[in-house]
Coordinates of C-alpha atoms in Angstrom, one line a residue:
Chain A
X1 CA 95.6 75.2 85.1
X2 CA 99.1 75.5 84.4
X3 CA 102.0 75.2 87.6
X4 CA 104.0 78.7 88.2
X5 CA 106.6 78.0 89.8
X6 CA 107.6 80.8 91.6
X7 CA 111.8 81.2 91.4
X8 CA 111.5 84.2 93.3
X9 CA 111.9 84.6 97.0
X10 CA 108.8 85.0 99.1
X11 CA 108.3 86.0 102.1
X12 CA 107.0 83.3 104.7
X13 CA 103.1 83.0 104.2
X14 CA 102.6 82.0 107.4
X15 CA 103.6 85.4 109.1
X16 CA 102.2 88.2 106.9
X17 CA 98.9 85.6 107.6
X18 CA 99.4 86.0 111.0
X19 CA 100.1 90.0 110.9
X20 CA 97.2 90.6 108.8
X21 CA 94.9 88.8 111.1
X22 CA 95.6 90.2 114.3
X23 CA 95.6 93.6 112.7
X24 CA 92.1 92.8 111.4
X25 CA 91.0 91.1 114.5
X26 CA 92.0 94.7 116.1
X27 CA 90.0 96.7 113.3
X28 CA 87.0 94.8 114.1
X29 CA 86.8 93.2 117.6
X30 CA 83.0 92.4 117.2
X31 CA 83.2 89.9 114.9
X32 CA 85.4 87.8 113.0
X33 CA 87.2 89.2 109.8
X34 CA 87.8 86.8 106.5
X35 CA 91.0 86.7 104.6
X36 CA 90.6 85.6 100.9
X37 CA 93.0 83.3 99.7
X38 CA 93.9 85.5 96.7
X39 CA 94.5 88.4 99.2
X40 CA 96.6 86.8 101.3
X41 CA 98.8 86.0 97.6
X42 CA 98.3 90.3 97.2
X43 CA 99.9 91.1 100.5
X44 CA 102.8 88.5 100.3
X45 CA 103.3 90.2 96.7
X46 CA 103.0 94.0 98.0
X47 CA 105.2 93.3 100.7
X48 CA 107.9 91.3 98.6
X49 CA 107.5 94.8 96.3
X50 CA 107.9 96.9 98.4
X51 CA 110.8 95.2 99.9
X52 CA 112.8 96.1 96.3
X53 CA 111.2 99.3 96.3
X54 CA 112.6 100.3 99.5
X55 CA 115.8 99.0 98.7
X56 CA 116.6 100.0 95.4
X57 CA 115.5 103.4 96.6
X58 CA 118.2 103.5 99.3
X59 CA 120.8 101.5 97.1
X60 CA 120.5 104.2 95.3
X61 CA 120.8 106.7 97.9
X62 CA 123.6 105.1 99.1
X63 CA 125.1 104.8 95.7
X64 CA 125.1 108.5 95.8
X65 CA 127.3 108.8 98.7
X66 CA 129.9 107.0 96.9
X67 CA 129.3 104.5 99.5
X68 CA 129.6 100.5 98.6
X69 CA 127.7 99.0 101.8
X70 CA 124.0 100.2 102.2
X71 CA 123.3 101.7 105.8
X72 CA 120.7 101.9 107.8
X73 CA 121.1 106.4 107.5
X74 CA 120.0 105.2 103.5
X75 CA 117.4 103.4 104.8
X76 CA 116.0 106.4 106.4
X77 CA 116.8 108.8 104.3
X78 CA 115.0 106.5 101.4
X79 CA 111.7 105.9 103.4
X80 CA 111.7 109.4 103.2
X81 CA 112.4 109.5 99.9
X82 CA 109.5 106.9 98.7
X83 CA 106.8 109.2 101.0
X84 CA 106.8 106.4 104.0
X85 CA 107.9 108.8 106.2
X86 CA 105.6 108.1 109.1
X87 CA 107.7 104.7 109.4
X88 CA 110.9 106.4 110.4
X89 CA 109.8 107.4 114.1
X90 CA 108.8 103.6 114.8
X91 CA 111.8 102.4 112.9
X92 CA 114.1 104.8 114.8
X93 CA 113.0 103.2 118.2
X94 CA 112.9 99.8 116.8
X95 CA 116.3 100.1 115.9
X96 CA 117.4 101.4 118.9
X97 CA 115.6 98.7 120.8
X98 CA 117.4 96.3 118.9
X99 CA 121.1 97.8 119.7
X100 CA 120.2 97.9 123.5
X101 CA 119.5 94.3 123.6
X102 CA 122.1 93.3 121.2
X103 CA 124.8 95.3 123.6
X104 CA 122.7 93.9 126.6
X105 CA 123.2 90.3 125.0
X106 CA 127.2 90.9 124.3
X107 CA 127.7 92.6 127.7
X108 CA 125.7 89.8 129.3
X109 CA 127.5 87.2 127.7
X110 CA 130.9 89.0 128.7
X111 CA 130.6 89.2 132.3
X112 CA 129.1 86.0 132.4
X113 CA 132.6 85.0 130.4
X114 CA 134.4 86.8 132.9
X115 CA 132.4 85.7 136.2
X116 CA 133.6 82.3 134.9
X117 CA 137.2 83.3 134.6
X118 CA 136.7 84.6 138.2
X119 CA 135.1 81.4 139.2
X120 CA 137.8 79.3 137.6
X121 CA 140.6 81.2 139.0
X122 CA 139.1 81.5 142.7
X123 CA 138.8 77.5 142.2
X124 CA 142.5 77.1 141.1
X125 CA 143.8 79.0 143.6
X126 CA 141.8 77.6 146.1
X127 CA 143.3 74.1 144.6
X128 CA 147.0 76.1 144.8
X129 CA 146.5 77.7 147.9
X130 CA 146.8 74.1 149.7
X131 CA 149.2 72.8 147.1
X132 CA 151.2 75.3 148.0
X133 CA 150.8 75.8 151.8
X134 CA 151.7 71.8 151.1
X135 CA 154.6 72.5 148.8
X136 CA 156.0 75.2 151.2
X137 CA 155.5 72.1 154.0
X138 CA 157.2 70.1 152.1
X139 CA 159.9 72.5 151.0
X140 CA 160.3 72.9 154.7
X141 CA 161.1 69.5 155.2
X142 CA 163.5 69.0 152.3
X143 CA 165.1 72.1 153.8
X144 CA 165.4 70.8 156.8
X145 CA 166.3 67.3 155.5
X146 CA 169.1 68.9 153.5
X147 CA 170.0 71.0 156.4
X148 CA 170.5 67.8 158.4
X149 CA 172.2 66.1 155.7
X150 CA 174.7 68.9 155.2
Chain B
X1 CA 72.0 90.0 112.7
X2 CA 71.8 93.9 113.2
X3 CA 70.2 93.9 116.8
X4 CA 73.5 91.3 117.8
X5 CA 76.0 93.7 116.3
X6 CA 74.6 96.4 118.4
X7 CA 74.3 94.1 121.7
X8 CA 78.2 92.8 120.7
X9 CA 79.5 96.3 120.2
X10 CA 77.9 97.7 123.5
X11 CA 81.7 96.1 125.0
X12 CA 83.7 98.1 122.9
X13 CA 84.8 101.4 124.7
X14 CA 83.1 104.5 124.8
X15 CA 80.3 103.7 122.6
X16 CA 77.2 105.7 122.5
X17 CA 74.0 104.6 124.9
X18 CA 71.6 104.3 122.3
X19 CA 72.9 100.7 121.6
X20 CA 72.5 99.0 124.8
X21 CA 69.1 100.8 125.8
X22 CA 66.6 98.0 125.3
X23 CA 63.3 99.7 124.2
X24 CA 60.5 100.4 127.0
X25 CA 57.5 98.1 126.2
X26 CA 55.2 101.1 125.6
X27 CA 57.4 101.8 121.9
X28 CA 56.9 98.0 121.7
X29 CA 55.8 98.8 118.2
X30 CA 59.1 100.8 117.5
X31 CA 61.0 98.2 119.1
X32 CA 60.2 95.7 116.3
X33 CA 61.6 98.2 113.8
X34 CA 65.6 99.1 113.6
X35 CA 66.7 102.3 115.3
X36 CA 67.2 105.0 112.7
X37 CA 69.7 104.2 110.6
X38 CA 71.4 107.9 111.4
X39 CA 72.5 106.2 114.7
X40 CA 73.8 103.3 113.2
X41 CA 76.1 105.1 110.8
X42 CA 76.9 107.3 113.6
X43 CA 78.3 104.7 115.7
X44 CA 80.0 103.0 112.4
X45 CA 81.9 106.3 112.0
X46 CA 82.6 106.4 115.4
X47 CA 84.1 103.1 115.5
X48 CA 86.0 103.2 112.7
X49 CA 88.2 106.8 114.1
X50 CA 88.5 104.9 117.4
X51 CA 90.2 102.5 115.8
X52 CA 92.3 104.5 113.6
X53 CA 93.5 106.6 116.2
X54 CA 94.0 103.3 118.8
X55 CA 96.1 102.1 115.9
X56 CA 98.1 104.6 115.8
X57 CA 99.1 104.3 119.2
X58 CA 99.4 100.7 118.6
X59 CA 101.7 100.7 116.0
X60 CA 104.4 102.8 118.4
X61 CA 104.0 100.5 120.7
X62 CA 104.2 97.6 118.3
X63 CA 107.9 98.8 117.6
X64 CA 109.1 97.4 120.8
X65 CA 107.0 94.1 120.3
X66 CA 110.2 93.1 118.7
X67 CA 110.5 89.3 119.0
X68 CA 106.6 88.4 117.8
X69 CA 106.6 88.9 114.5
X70 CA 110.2 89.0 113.1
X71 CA 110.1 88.2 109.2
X72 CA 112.9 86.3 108.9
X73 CA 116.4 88.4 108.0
X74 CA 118.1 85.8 105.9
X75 CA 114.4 86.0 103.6
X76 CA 114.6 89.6 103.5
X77 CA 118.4 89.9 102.6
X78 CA 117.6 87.0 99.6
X79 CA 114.5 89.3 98.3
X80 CA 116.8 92.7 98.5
X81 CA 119.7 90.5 97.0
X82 CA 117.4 89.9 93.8
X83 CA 118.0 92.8 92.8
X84 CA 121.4 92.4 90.9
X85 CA 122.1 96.4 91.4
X86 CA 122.1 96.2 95.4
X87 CA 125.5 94.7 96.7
X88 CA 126.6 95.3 100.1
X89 CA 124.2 95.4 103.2
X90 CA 124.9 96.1 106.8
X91 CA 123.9 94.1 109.1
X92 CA 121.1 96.4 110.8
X93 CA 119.9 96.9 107.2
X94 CA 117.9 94.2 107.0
X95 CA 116.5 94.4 110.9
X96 CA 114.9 97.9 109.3
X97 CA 113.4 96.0 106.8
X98 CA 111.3 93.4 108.4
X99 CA 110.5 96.2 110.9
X100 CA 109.6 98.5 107.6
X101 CA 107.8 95.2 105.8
X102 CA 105.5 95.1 109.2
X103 CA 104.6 98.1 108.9
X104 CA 103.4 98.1 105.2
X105 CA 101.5 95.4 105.8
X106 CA 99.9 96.9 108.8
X107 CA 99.3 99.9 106.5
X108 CA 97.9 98.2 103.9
X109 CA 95.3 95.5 105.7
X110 CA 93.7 98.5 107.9
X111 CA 93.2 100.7 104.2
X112 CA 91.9 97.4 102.6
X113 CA 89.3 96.5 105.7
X114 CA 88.5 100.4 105.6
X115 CA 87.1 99.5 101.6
X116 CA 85.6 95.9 102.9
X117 CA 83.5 97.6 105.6
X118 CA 82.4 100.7 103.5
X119 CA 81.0 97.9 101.4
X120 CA 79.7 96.0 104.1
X121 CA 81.4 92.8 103.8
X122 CA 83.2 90.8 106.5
X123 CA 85.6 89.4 103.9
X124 CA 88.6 90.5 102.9
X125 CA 89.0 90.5 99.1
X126 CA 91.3 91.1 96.5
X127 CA 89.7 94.0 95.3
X128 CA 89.7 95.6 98.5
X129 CA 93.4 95.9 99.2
X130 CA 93.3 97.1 95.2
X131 CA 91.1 99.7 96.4
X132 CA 93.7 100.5 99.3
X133 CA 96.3 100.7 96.9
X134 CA 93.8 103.0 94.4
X135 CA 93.5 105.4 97.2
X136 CA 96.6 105.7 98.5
X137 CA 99.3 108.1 96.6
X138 CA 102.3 106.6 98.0
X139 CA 101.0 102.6 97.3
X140 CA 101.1 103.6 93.8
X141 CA 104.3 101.8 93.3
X142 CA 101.8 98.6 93.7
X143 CA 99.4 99.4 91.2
X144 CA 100.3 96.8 88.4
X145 CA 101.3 94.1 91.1
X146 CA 97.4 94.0 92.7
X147 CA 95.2 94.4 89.5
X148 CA 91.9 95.7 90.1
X149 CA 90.7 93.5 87.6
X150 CA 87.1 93.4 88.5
X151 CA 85.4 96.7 89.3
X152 CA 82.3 96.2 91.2
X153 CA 79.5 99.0 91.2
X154 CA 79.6 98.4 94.9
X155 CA 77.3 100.4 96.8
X156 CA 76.7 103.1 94.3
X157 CA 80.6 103.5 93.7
X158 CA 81.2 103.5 90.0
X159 CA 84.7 103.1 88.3
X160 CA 85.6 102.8 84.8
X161 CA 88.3 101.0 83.6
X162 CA 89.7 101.8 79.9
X163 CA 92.1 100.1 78.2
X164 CA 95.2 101.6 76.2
X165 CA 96.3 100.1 73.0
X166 CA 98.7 98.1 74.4
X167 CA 96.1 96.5 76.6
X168 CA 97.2 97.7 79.9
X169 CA 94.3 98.2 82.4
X170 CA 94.0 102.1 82.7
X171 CA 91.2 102.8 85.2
X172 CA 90.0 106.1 87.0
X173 CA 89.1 105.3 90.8
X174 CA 85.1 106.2 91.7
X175 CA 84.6 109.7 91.9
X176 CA 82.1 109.2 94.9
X177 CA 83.0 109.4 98.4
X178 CA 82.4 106.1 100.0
X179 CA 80.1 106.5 103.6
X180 CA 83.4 106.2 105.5
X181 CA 83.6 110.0 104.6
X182 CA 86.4 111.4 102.8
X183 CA 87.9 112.4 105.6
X184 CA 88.5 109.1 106.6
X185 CA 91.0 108.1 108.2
X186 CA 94.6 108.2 106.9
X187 CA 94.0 110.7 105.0
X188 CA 92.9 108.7 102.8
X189 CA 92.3 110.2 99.0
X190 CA 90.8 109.4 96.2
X191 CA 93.5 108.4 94.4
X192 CA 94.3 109.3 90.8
X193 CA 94.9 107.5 87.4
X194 CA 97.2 104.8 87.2
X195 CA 101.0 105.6 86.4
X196 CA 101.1 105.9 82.5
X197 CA 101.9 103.0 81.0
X198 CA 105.1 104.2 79.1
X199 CA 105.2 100.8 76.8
X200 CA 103.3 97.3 77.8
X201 CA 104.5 97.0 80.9
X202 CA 101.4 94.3 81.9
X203 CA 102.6 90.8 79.7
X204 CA 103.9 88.8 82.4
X205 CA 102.9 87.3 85.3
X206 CA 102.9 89.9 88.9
X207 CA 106.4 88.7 90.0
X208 CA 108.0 89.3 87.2
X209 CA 106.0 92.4 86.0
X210 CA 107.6 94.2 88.2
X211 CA 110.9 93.9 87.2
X212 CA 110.0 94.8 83.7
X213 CA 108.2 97.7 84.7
X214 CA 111.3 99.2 86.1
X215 CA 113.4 98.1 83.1
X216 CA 110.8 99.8 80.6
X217 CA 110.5 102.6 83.0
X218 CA 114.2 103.1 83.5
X219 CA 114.9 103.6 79.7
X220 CA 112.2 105.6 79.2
X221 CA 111.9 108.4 81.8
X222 CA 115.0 110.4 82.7
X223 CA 114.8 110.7 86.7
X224 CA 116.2 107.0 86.4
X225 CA 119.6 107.2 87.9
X226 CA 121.1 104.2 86.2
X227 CA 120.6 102.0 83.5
X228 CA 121.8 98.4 83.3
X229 CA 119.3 95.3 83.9
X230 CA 117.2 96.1 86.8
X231 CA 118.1 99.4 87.1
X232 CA 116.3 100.9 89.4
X233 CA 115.9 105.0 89.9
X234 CA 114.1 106.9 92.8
X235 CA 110.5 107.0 92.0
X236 CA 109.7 110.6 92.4
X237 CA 107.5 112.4 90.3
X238 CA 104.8 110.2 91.4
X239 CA 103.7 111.3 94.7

């Protein structure tokens, strides 16, 4: 049996396994549900396909718009396009999910940026507030030193 | 086997009563035979538009399972990036995808196990997601990739499978309704003949097959957009 090496990209084998089961293991919940090796091989494939399919499909669409970056709008507007149009709904709110936490992730990170300025500049001016009540002491002092040297 | 099915599937919700009434001792002689198979196929039936309607709700709420099964972006922007024709890609773009990927393959496994349990297996075969893809208008897209290269007369199903002069697998799906019930669910049809093989499409190996297809394709019929290697058009005119 001769090697093919496969120079194309897969996807990982592990997770379409594991999305495949537990949809199975959901179909049937009375008893356990075999995967063939050889259609495992068919979904990686399918999926890989219809990967290109999808995105030639809005390449193309995005082509179209005399546009040179492909957007998610293509995206939708291919599914559409290639009859998968019962994906958009769940993609929609997927994507929307995805924006909340990525803002909820930046926003995060950016007050806990600025809670540290805060903290840092609370500390320093703790730190000044003495040096300076000190310095002001001291200043004093000199003052009155100079004053008694005058 | 049959009598543990039944005493297994009692759990699942709402399920008929028949199945978890054991059999007074008067019928004892009744009780040593299975129940009508009417019952049987009634609760199969049953089953099987529970579960298509509790997926369904599933897969809306899957959307917002977002960190479980993530296919991995850098992956999917390599795969899209094979294609020499697709440039630029936003960042959400390939989010969709994996998103969009899940869902295919959702798609595709309950069709398949829809064909593995019509034929009474508890395997899932090749064949079987071939028969998915068979059924299913918009899979046609798939139909060189997963060849249906052995066509069982499973339960009473026939299928013939002709080839053209270039050799290319040309095969008409069953005619019969498998006991799922055409109006399974899905909407699942019977699907029809493969796309017309416009010039030996099927030499190579799946991966690559593909690729060719849309090159042969692309020269030959005109709702092709562009040409140029790998060009790639919108496939209508198929659905």
């Amino acid at each position: 049996m001769e090697k093919v090496v496969s120079e194309t990209e897969e996807l990982p084998k592990a997770i379409v396994r594991r999305v495949v089961k537990e949809k199975l293991s959901q179909c049937s919940p009375d008893y356990d549900f075999n995967v063939h090796k050889d259609a495992h091989l068919a979904f990686t494939e399918s999926a890989r396909i219809f990967i290109h399919y999808l995105s030639a499909t809005a390449n193309d669409i995005c082509k179209e718009s005399k546009r040179q970056t492909m957007n998610t709008e293509d995206v939708f507007k291919a599914l559409e396009e290639i009859e998968f149009s019962d994906f958009v709904k769940p993609l929609r709110a997927s994507l929307a999910e995805f924006r909340k936490k990525n803002a909820e992730k930046k926003g995060g990170a950016a007050k806990e940026n600025e809670a540290k300025k805060k903290r840092k500049i609370e500390d320093s001016s703790a730190k000044n507030g003495t040096k300076t009540k000190q310095k002001k002491q001291d200043n004093d002092q000199e003052e009155e030193d100079n004053h008694e040297s005058e | 086997m049959d009598s543990n099915k039944q005493a297994q599937s009692s759990s699942y919700p709402p399920q008929p009563p028949t199945s978890s009434i054991t059999p007074p001792p008067a019928s004892a002689a009744i009780a040593a035979t299975p129940p009508a198979p009417f019952h049987h196929l009634l609760q199969q039936q049953q089953q099987q538009l529970q579960m298509f309607w509790s997926y369904q709700r599933q897969e809306i709420e899957q959307v917002n399972d977002f960190k479980n099964h993530q296919l991995p972006l850098a992956r999917i922007k390599k795969i899209m990036k094979a294609d020499e024709d697709v440039r630029m890609i936003s960042a959400e773009a390939p989010i969709l995808f994996a998103k969009a990927c899940e869902l295919f393959i959702l798609e595709l496994t309950i069709r398949s196990w829809l064909h593995a349990e019509e034929n009474k297996r508890r395997t899932l075969q090749k064949n079987d997601i071939a028969a998915a893809i068979t059924r299913t208008d918009i899979f046609d897209f798939l139909v060189d990739i997963v060849p249906r290269d052995e066509i069982k007369d499973e339960a009473g199903l026939g299928g013939v499978v002709g080839a053209t002069a270039s050799g290319v697998p040309y095969f008409y799906p069953p005619m019969g309704h498998p006991t799922g019930g055409p109006a399974g669910p899905g909407g699942m049809m019977i699907g029809r003949p493969a796309i017309d093989p416009t010039g030996g499409m099927y030499a190579q190996p799946p991966s690559q097959a593909w690729q060719s297809v849309w090159q042969t394709a692309g020269a030959d019929d005109g709702s092709y957009a562009s040409g140029g290697s790998g060009g790639q058009g919108n496939l209508d005119g198929q659905g």
